[in-house]
PDB file of C-alpha atoms in Angstrom:
ATOM      1  CA  LYS I   1      -5.317 -16.078 -33.330  1.00  0.00           C
ATOM      2  CA  ILE I   2      -2.354 -13.970 -32.214  1.00  0.00           C
ATOM      3  CA  ALA I   3      -3.973 -13.317 -28.833  1.00  0.00           C
ATOM      4  CA  TYR I   4      -4.148 -16.999 -27.887  1.00  0.00           C
ATOM      5  CA  GLN I   5      -0.850 -18.399 -29.124  1.00  0.00           C
ATOM      6  CA  THR I   6       1.617 -18.994 -26.308  1.00  0.00           C
ATOM      7  CA  ASP I   7       4.574 -18.613 -28.681  1.00  0.00           C
ATOM      8  CA  CYS I   8       3.420 -15.327 -30.214  1.00  0.00           C
ATOM      9  CA  ASP I   9       5.629 -12.289 -30.775  1.00  0.00           C
ATOM     10  CA  VAL I  10       3.006  -9.555 -30.277  1.00  0.00           C
ATOM     11  CA  PHE I  11       0.574  -8.990 -27.403  1.00  0.00           C
ATOM     12  CA  LEU I  12      -2.392  -6.612 -27.511  1.00  0.00           C
ATOM     13  CA  THR I  13      -4.586  -5.697 -24.545  1.00  0.00           C
ATOM     14  CA  ILE I  14      -8.302  -5.422 -25.330  1.00  0.00           C
ATOM     15  CA  ASP I  15     -11.441  -5.378 -23.166  1.00  0.00           C
ATOM     16  CA  LEU I  16     -14.658  -7.231 -23.929  1.00  0.00           C
ATOM     17  CA  ASP I  17     -16.423  -3.982 -24.862  1.00  0.00           C
ATOM     18  CA  GLU I  18     -13.756  -2.962 -27.378  1.00  0.00           C
ATOM     19  CA  ARG I  19     -13.465  -3.866 -31.071  1.00  0.00           C
ATOM     20  CA  LEU I  20     -10.663  -3.684 -33.623  1.00  0.00           C
ATOM     21  CA  ASN I  21     -11.052  -2.671 -37.255  1.00  0.00           C
ATOM     22  CA  SER I  22     -11.193  -5.295 -39.945  1.00  0.00           C
ATOM     23  CA  GLY I  23      -7.798  -6.501 -41.108  1.00  0.00           C
ATOM     24  CA  TRP I  24      -5.905  -5.461 -37.973  1.00  0.00           C
ATOM     25  CA  CYS I  25      -4.171  -8.811 -37.618  1.00  0.00           C
ATOM     26  CA  ASP I  26      -2.764  -8.849 -41.146  1.00  0.00           C
ATOM     27  CA  ILE I  27      -1.552  -5.265 -40.724  1.00  0.00           C
ATOM     28  CA  ILE I  28       0.421  -6.176 -37.615  1.00  0.00           C
ATOM     29  CA  LYS I  29       1.891  -9.279 -39.252  1.00  0.00           C
ATOM     30  CA  LYS I  30       3.047  -7.264 -42.271  1.00  0.00           C
ATOM     31  CA  THR I  31       4.530  -4.316 -40.370  1.00  0.00           C
ATOM     32  CA  TRP I  32       5.915  -5.779 -37.129  1.00  0.00           C
ATOM     33  CA  ASP I  33       9.616  -6.614 -37.163  1.00  0.00           C
ATOM     34  CA  LYS I  34      10.397  -8.737 -34.119  1.00  0.00           C
ATOM     35  CA  ASN I  35      14.076  -7.850 -34.399  1.00  0.00           C
ATOM     36  CA  LYS I  36      13.302  -4.128 -34.263  1.00  0.00           C
ATOM     37  CA  HIS I  37       9.931  -3.381 -32.654  1.00  0.00           C
ATOM     38  CA  THR I  38       9.067  -3.781 -28.982  1.00  0.00           C
ATOM     39  CA  ARG I  39       5.707  -1.976 -28.919  1.00  0.00           C
ATOM     40  CA  ALA I  40       3.321  -0.019 -31.124  1.00  0.00           C
ATOM     41  CA  SER I  41       0.764   2.783 -30.949  1.00  0.00           C
ATOM     42  CA  TYR I  42      -2.675   2.785 -32.565  1.00  0.00           C
ATOM     43  CA  ASN I  43      -5.886   4.857 -32.669  1.00  0.00           C
ATOM     44  CA  TYR I  44      -8.483   4.527 -29.933  1.00  0.00           C
ATOM     45  CA  PHE I  45     -12.003   5.974 -30.028  1.00  0.00           C
ATOM     46  CA  TYR I  46     -13.823   6.586 -26.743  1.00  0.00           C
ATOM     47  CA  LYS I  47     -17.560   5.773 -26.922  1.00  0.00           C
ATOM     48  CA  ASP I  48     -18.030   7.366 -30.346  1.00  0.00           C
ATOM     49  CA  ASP I  49     -16.169   8.209 -33.534  1.00  0.00           C
ATOM     50  CA  ILE I  50     -15.468  11.770 -32.404  1.00  0.00           C
ATOM     51  CA  THR I  51     -13.446  11.471 -29.200  1.00  0.00           C
ATOM     52  CA  GLN I  52     -10.138  10.041 -30.356  1.00  0.00           C
ATOM     53  CA  GLY I  53      -7.008   9.089 -28.493  1.00  0.00           C
ATOM     54  CA  THR I  54      -3.869   7.060 -28.966  1.00  0.00           C
ATOM     55  CA  ARG I  55      -2.751   3.954 -27.119  1.00  0.00           C
ATOM     56  CA  ASN I  56       0.484   1.987 -27.127  1.00  0.00           C
ATOM     57  CA  TRP I  57      -0.725  -1.177 -25.397  1.00  0.00           C
ATOM     58  CA  MET I  58       0.701  -3.442 -28.067  1.00  0.00           C
ATOM     59  CA  HIS I  59       4.013  -4.951 -27.100  1.00  0.00           C
ATOM     60  CA  ASP I  60       6.445  -7.844 -27.274  1.00  0.00           C
ATOM     61  CA  ARG I  61       7.828 -10.060 -24.492  1.00  0.00           C
ATOM     62  CA  THR I  62      10.228  -7.377 -23.205  1.00  0.00           C
ATOM     63  CA  TRP I  63       7.210  -5.697 -21.573  1.00  0.00           C
ATOM     64  CA  LYS I  64       4.873  -6.746 -18.788  1.00  0.00           C
ATOM     65  CA  TRP I  65       1.876  -5.306 -16.928  1.00  0.00           C
ATOM     66  CA  CYS I  66       1.920  -4.234 -13.295  1.00  0.00           C
ATOM     67  CA  TYR I  67      -0.627  -3.129 -10.660  1.00  0.00           C
ATOM     68  CA  PRO I  68      -3.998  -4.721  -9.887  1.00  0.00           C
ATOM     69  CA  CYS I  69      -5.855  -1.526 -10.864  1.00  0.00           C
ATOM     70  CA  HIS I  70      -5.024   1.344 -13.247  1.00  0.00           C
ATOM     71  CA  GLU I  71      -2.451  -0.931 -14.813  1.00  0.00           C
ATOM     72  CA  ALA I  72       0.734   0.287 -16.459  1.00  0.00           C
ATOM     73  CA  MET I  73       3.264  -1.206 -18.823  1.00  0.00           C
ATOM     74  CA  ILE I  74       6.735  -1.775 -17.468  1.00  0.00           C
ATOM     75  CA  ARG I  75       9.742  -3.326 -19.102  1.00  0.00           C
ATOM     76  CA  ASN I  76      11.033  -6.586 -17.727  1.00  0.00           C
ATOM     77  CA  ASP I  77      14.144  -4.662 -16.663  1.00  0.00           C
ATOM     78  CA  SER I  78      11.786  -2.579 -14.424  1.00  0.00           C
ATOM     79  CA  ILE I  79      12.069   0.587 -16.508  1.00  0.00           C
ATOM     80  CA  PHE I  80       8.690   2.269 -17.061  1.00  0.00           C
ATOM     81  CA  TYR I  81       7.629   3.062 -20.595  1.00  0.00           C
ATOM     82  CA  THR I  82       8.244   6.497 -22.049  1.00  0.00           C
ATOM     83  CA  ASN I  83       6.431   8.318 -24.846  1.00  0.00           C
ATOM     84  CA  ASP I  84       8.770   7.157 -27.585  1.00  0.00           C
ATOM     85  CA  GLU I  85       7.098   5.006 -30.234  1.00  0.00           C
ATOM     86  CA  SER I  86       8.673   1.942 -31.709  1.00  0.00           C
ATOM     87  CA  LEU I  87       6.017   1.350 -34.409  1.00  0.00           C
ATOM     88  CA  ASN I  88       3.296   3.816 -35.367  1.00  0.00           C
ATOM     89  CA  LEU I  89       0.149   2.039 -36.554  1.00  0.00           C
ATOM     90  CA  CYS I  90      -2.168   5.040 -36.194  1.00  0.00           C
ATOM     91  CA  GLY I  91      -4.549   5.207 -39.117  1.00  0.00           C
ATOM     92  CA  LYS I  92      -4.012   1.509 -39.780  1.00  0.00           C
ATOM     93  CA  VAL I  93      -5.061  -0.199 -36.551  1.00  0.00           C
ATOM     94  CA  ILE I  94      -8.121   1.306 -34.877  1.00  0.00           C
ATOM     95  CA  MET I  95      -9.774   0.222 -31.627  1.00  0.00           C
ATOM     96  CA  ARG I  96     -13.268   1.417 -30.682  1.00  0.00           C
ATOM     97  CA  HIS I  97     -14.915   1.345 -27.289  1.00  0.00           C
ATOM     98  CA  TYR I  98     -18.585   0.323 -27.002  1.00  0.00           C
ATOM     99  CA  PRO I  99     -19.490   0.690 -23.308  1.00  0.00           C
ATOM    100  CA  LYS I 100     -22.751  -0.652 -21.961  1.00  0.00           C
ATOM    101  CA  PRO I 101     -25.261   2.015 -20.840  1.00  0.00           C
ATOM    102  CA  HIS I 102     -25.108   2.732 -17.092  1.00  0.00           C
ATOM    103  CA  LYS I 103     -22.150   0.401 -16.698  1.00  0.00           C
ATOM    104  CA  SER I 104     -20.447   0.920 -13.339  1.00  0.00           C
ATOM    105  CA  THR I 105     -17.196  -0.610 -12.152  1.00  0.00           C
ATOM    106  CA  ARG I 106     -16.421   1.896  -9.383  1.00  0.00           C
ATOM    107  CA  SER I 107     -17.143  -0.622  -6.628  1.00  0.00           C
ATOM    108  CA  GLN I 108     -14.311  -2.790  -7.930  1.00  0.00           C
ATOM    109  CA  TYR I 109     -11.636  -0.106  -7.750  1.00  0.00           C
ATOM    110  CA  LEU I 110     -11.313   0.536  -4.029  1.00  0.00           C
ATOM    111  CA  PRO I 111     -10.395  -3.015  -2.904  1.00  0.00           C
ATOM    112  CA  LEU I 112      -7.969  -3.311  -5.823  1.00  0.00           C
ATOM    113  CA  LEU I 113      -6.366   0.027  -4.947  1.00  0.00           C
ATOM    114  CA  GLU I 114      -6.002  -1.072  -1.331  1.00  0.00           C
ATOM    115  CA  ILE I 115      -3.936  -3.972  -2.644  1.00  0.00           C
ATOM    116  CA  ARG I 116      -1.950  -1.583  -4.813  1.00  0.00           C
ATOM    117  CA  ILE I 117      -0.925   0.750  -1.990  1.00  0.00           C
ATOM    118  CA  LYS I 118       0.079  -2.237   0.143  1.00  0.00           C
ATOM    119  CA  GLU I 119       2.327  -3.419  -2.661  1.00  0.00           C
ATOM    120  CA  ASN I 120       3.608   0.099  -3.439  1.00  0.00           C
ATOM    121  CA  PRO I 121       3.492   2.084  -0.170  1.00  0.00           C
ATOM    122  CA  HIS I 122       6.069   4.663  -1.306  1.00  0.00           C
ATOM    123  CA  GLU I 123       4.615   5.428  -4.735  1.00  0.00           C
ATOM    124  CA  CYS I 124       2.722   8.684  -5.120  1.00  0.00           C
ATOM    125  CA  ALA I 125       0.612   7.596  -8.100  1.00  0.00           C
ATOM    126  CA  SER I 126      -0.798   4.640  -6.170  1.00  0.00           C
ATOM    127  CA  TRP I 127      -1.815   6.853  -3.264  1.00  0.00           C
ATOM    128  CA  GLY I 128      -3.268   9.417  -5.652  1.00  0.00           C
ATOM    129  CA  TYR I 129      -5.568   6.868  -7.231  1.00  0.00           C
ATOM    130  CA  TYR I 130      -6.523   5.568  -3.790  1.00  0.00           C
ATOM    131  CA  ILE I 131      -7.353   8.989  -2.324  1.00  0.00           C
ATOM    132  CA  ARG I 132      -9.394   9.885  -5.394  1.00  0.00           C
ATOM    133  CA  GLU I 133     -11.391   6.662  -5.111  1.00  0.00           C
ATOM    134  CA  LEU I 134     -12.037   7.352  -1.426  1.00  0.00           C
ATOM    135  CA  MET I 135     -13.384  10.736  -2.508  1.00  0.00           C
ATOM    136  CA  TYR I 136     -15.811   9.095  -4.928  1.00  0.00           C
ATOM    137  CA  ALA I 137     -16.910   6.818  -2.079  1.00  0.00           C
ATOM    138  CA  ASN I 138     -17.386   9.825   0.270  1.00  0.00           C
ATOM    139  CA  GLN I 139     -14.885   8.340   2.738  1.00  0.00           C
ATOM    140  CA  TYR I 140     -13.454  11.699   3.789  1.00  0.00           C
ATOM    141  CA  ASP I 141     -11.891  10.594   7.077  1.00  0.00           C
ATOM    142  CA  LYS I 142      -9.923   7.898   5.257  1.00  0.00           C
ATOM    143  CA  MET I 143      -8.800  10.471   2.719  1.00  0.00           C
ATOM    144  CA  ILE I 144      -7.344  12.678   5.433  1.00  0.00           C
ATOM    145  CA  GLU I 145      -5.854   9.682   7.211  1.00  0.00           C
ATOM    146  CA  SER I 146      -4.143   8.610   3.966  1.00  0.00           C
ATOM    147  CA  TYR I 147      -2.845  12.125   3.324  1.00  0.00           C
ATOM    148  CA  ASN I 148      -1.382  12.366   6.823  1.00  0.00           C
ATOM    149  CA  ARG I 149       0.291   9.013   6.309  1.00  0.00           C
ATOM    150  CA  ILE I 150       2.124  10.057   3.135  1.00  0.00           C
ATOM    151  CA  LYS I 151       2.721  13.795   3.549  1.00  0.00           C
ATOM    152  CA  GLY I 152       6.203  13.128   4.903  1.00  0.00           C
ATOM    153  CA  GLU I 153       7.255  11.053   1.897  1.00  0.00           C
ATOM    154  CA  GLY I 154       8.588  14.096   0.040  1.00  0.00           C
ATOM    155  CA  PHE I 155       6.426  13.526  -3.033  1.00  0.00           C
ATOM    156  CA  LEU I 156       6.610  16.138  -5.800  1.00  0.00           C
ATOM    157  CA  GLY I 157       5.109  16.859  -9.195  1.00  0.00           C
ATOM    158  CA  ALA I 158       1.702  16.453 -10.777  1.00  0.00           C
ATOM    159  CA  GLU I 159       0.710  13.306  -8.915  1.00  0.00           C
ATOM    160  CA  TRP I 160       1.332  14.951  -5.552  1.00  0.00           C
ATOM    161  CA  ALA I 161      -0.539  18.070  -6.659  1.00  0.00           C
ATOM    162  CA  TRP I 162      -3.608  15.924  -7.332  1.00  0.00           C
ATOM    163  CA  CYS I 163      -3.294  14.267  -3.928  1.00  0.00           C
ATOM    164  CA  LEU I 164      -3.435  17.742  -2.398  1.00  0.00           C
ATOM    165  CA  ILE I 165      -6.409  18.785  -4.530  1.00  0.00           C
ATOM    166  CA  TRP I 166      -8.451  15.714  -3.633  1.00  0.00           C
ATOM    167  CA  THR I 167      -7.594  15.869   0.051  1.00  0.00           C
ATOM    168  CA  SER I 168      -8.707  19.508   0.119  1.00  0.00           C
ATOM    169  CA  VAL I 169     -12.167  18.260  -0.856  1.00  0.00           C
ATOM    170  CA  ALA I 170     -12.273  16.144   2.304  1.00  0.00           C
ATOM    171  CA  TYR I 171     -11.277  19.069   4.519  1.00  0.00           C
ATOM    172  CA  GLU I 172     -13.848  21.308   2.831  1.00  0.00           C
ATOM    173  CA  TYR I 173     -16.573  18.724   3.388  1.00  0.00           C
ATOM    174  CA  LYS I 174     -15.642  18.477   7.078  1.00  0.00           C
ATOM    175  CA  GLY I 175     -15.779  22.249   7.445  1.00  0.00           C
ATOM    176  CA  GLU I 176     -12.031  22.721   7.927  1.00  0.00           C
ATOM    177  CA  ILE I 177     -11.859  25.482   5.348  1.00  0.00           C
ATOM    178  CA  ASP I 178      -8.425  26.852   6.300  1.00  0.00           C
ATOM    179  CA  LYS I 179      -6.846  23.450   5.716  1.00  0.00           C
ATOM    180  CA  ALA I 180      -8.664  23.062   2.402  1.00  0.00           C
ATOM    181  CA  ILE I 181      -7.376  26.450   1.239  1.00  0.00           C
ATOM    182  CA  SER I 182      -3.861  25.641   2.413  1.00  0.00           C
ATOM    183  CA  LEU I 183      -3.773  22.411   0.425  1.00  0.00           C
ATOM    184  CA  LEU I 184      -5.080  24.093  -2.720  1.00  0.00           C
ATOM    185  CA  LEU I 185      -2.443  26.818  -2.473  1.00  0.00           C
ATOM    186  CA  GLU I 186       0.192  24.133  -1.966  1.00  0.00           C
ATOM    187  CA  SER I 187      -1.088  22.219  -5.006  1.00  0.00           C
ATOM    188  CA  ILE I 188      -0.616  25.359  -7.115  1.00  0.00           C
ATOM    189  CA  ARG I 189       2.900  25.781  -5.783  1.00  0.00           C
ATOM    190  CA  VAL I 190       3.683  22.145  -6.654  1.00  0.00           C
ATOM    191  CA  ASP I 191       2.182  22.296 -10.144  1.00  0.00           C
ATOM    192  CA  LYS I 192       0.511  25.389 -11.616  1.00  0.00           C
ATOM    193  CA  ARG I 193      -1.068  23.629 -14.604  1.00  0.00           C
ATOM    194  CA  PHE I 194      -4.275  22.258 -13.083  1.00  0.00           C
ATOM    195  CA  ARG I 195      -7.263  24.561 -13.307  1.00  0.00           C
ATOM    196  CA  THR I 196      -9.120  22.446 -10.711  1.00  0.00           C
ATOM    197  CA  SER I 197      -6.926  24.027  -8.028  1.00  0.00           C
ATOM    198  CA  TYR I 198      -7.944  27.535  -9.052  1.00  0.00           C
ATOM    199  CA  ILE I 199     -11.620  26.705  -9.581  1.00  0.00           C
ATOM    200  CA  ASN I 200     -11.947  24.970  -6.201  1.00  0.00           C
ATOM    201  CA  LEU I 201     -10.071  27.772  -4.466  1.00  0.00           C
ATOM    202  CA  ALA I 202     -12.292  30.427  -6.061  1.00  0.00           C
ATOM    203  CA  SER I 203     -15.383  28.446  -5.114  1.00  0.00           C
ATOM    204  CA  ILE I 204     -14.334  28.355  -1.449  1.00  0.00           C
ATOM    205  CA  LEU I 205     -13.345  32.021  -1.288  1.00  0.00           C
ATOM    206  CA  ASN I 206     -16.587  33.139  -2.936  1.00  0.00           C
ATOM    207  CA  ALA I 207     -18.838  30.972  -0.802  1.00  0.00           C
TER     208      ALA I 207
END
């Protein structure tokens, strides 16, 4: 009922292969204060009852969704969400994911990500998603072309480190090993936390 009312106070994003626990609606009605709360977090189970996460995709009208693929919540004042929680419903509202066997949506991502980078040409995250999807599609020349297009943007941080890691895969596939190594070393310099950089580097050096 809440999901279809145009004058509702609370919005909750849910896919067709996801289910909420019994009584979720009454819980939200009893706990949500529209004069105080702008969003809420809740439990999310991936594929089974063992792998558990937390989502905060419940929100009021001060929030909106952006991007055609790998969507994100953004406030109407254009400030991206942070990790602060306005209402904690974990343990009370639970969403479970029931994916279909052999379900594949990969073919849908690339055209949507092409739209995303056109709309956000100076955003590192958008390019990171795009380069990764090109990798899954084995489009290595396009990966390198995309990297060369954005390497002068001055990107920093984790998202740029992943761009470097994925692009190194393209250079390795094309036999340009020195460039692959260089990008992996650069990814470590940018962000030392990702073990993929070290594993891929060790794999190349021990080949």
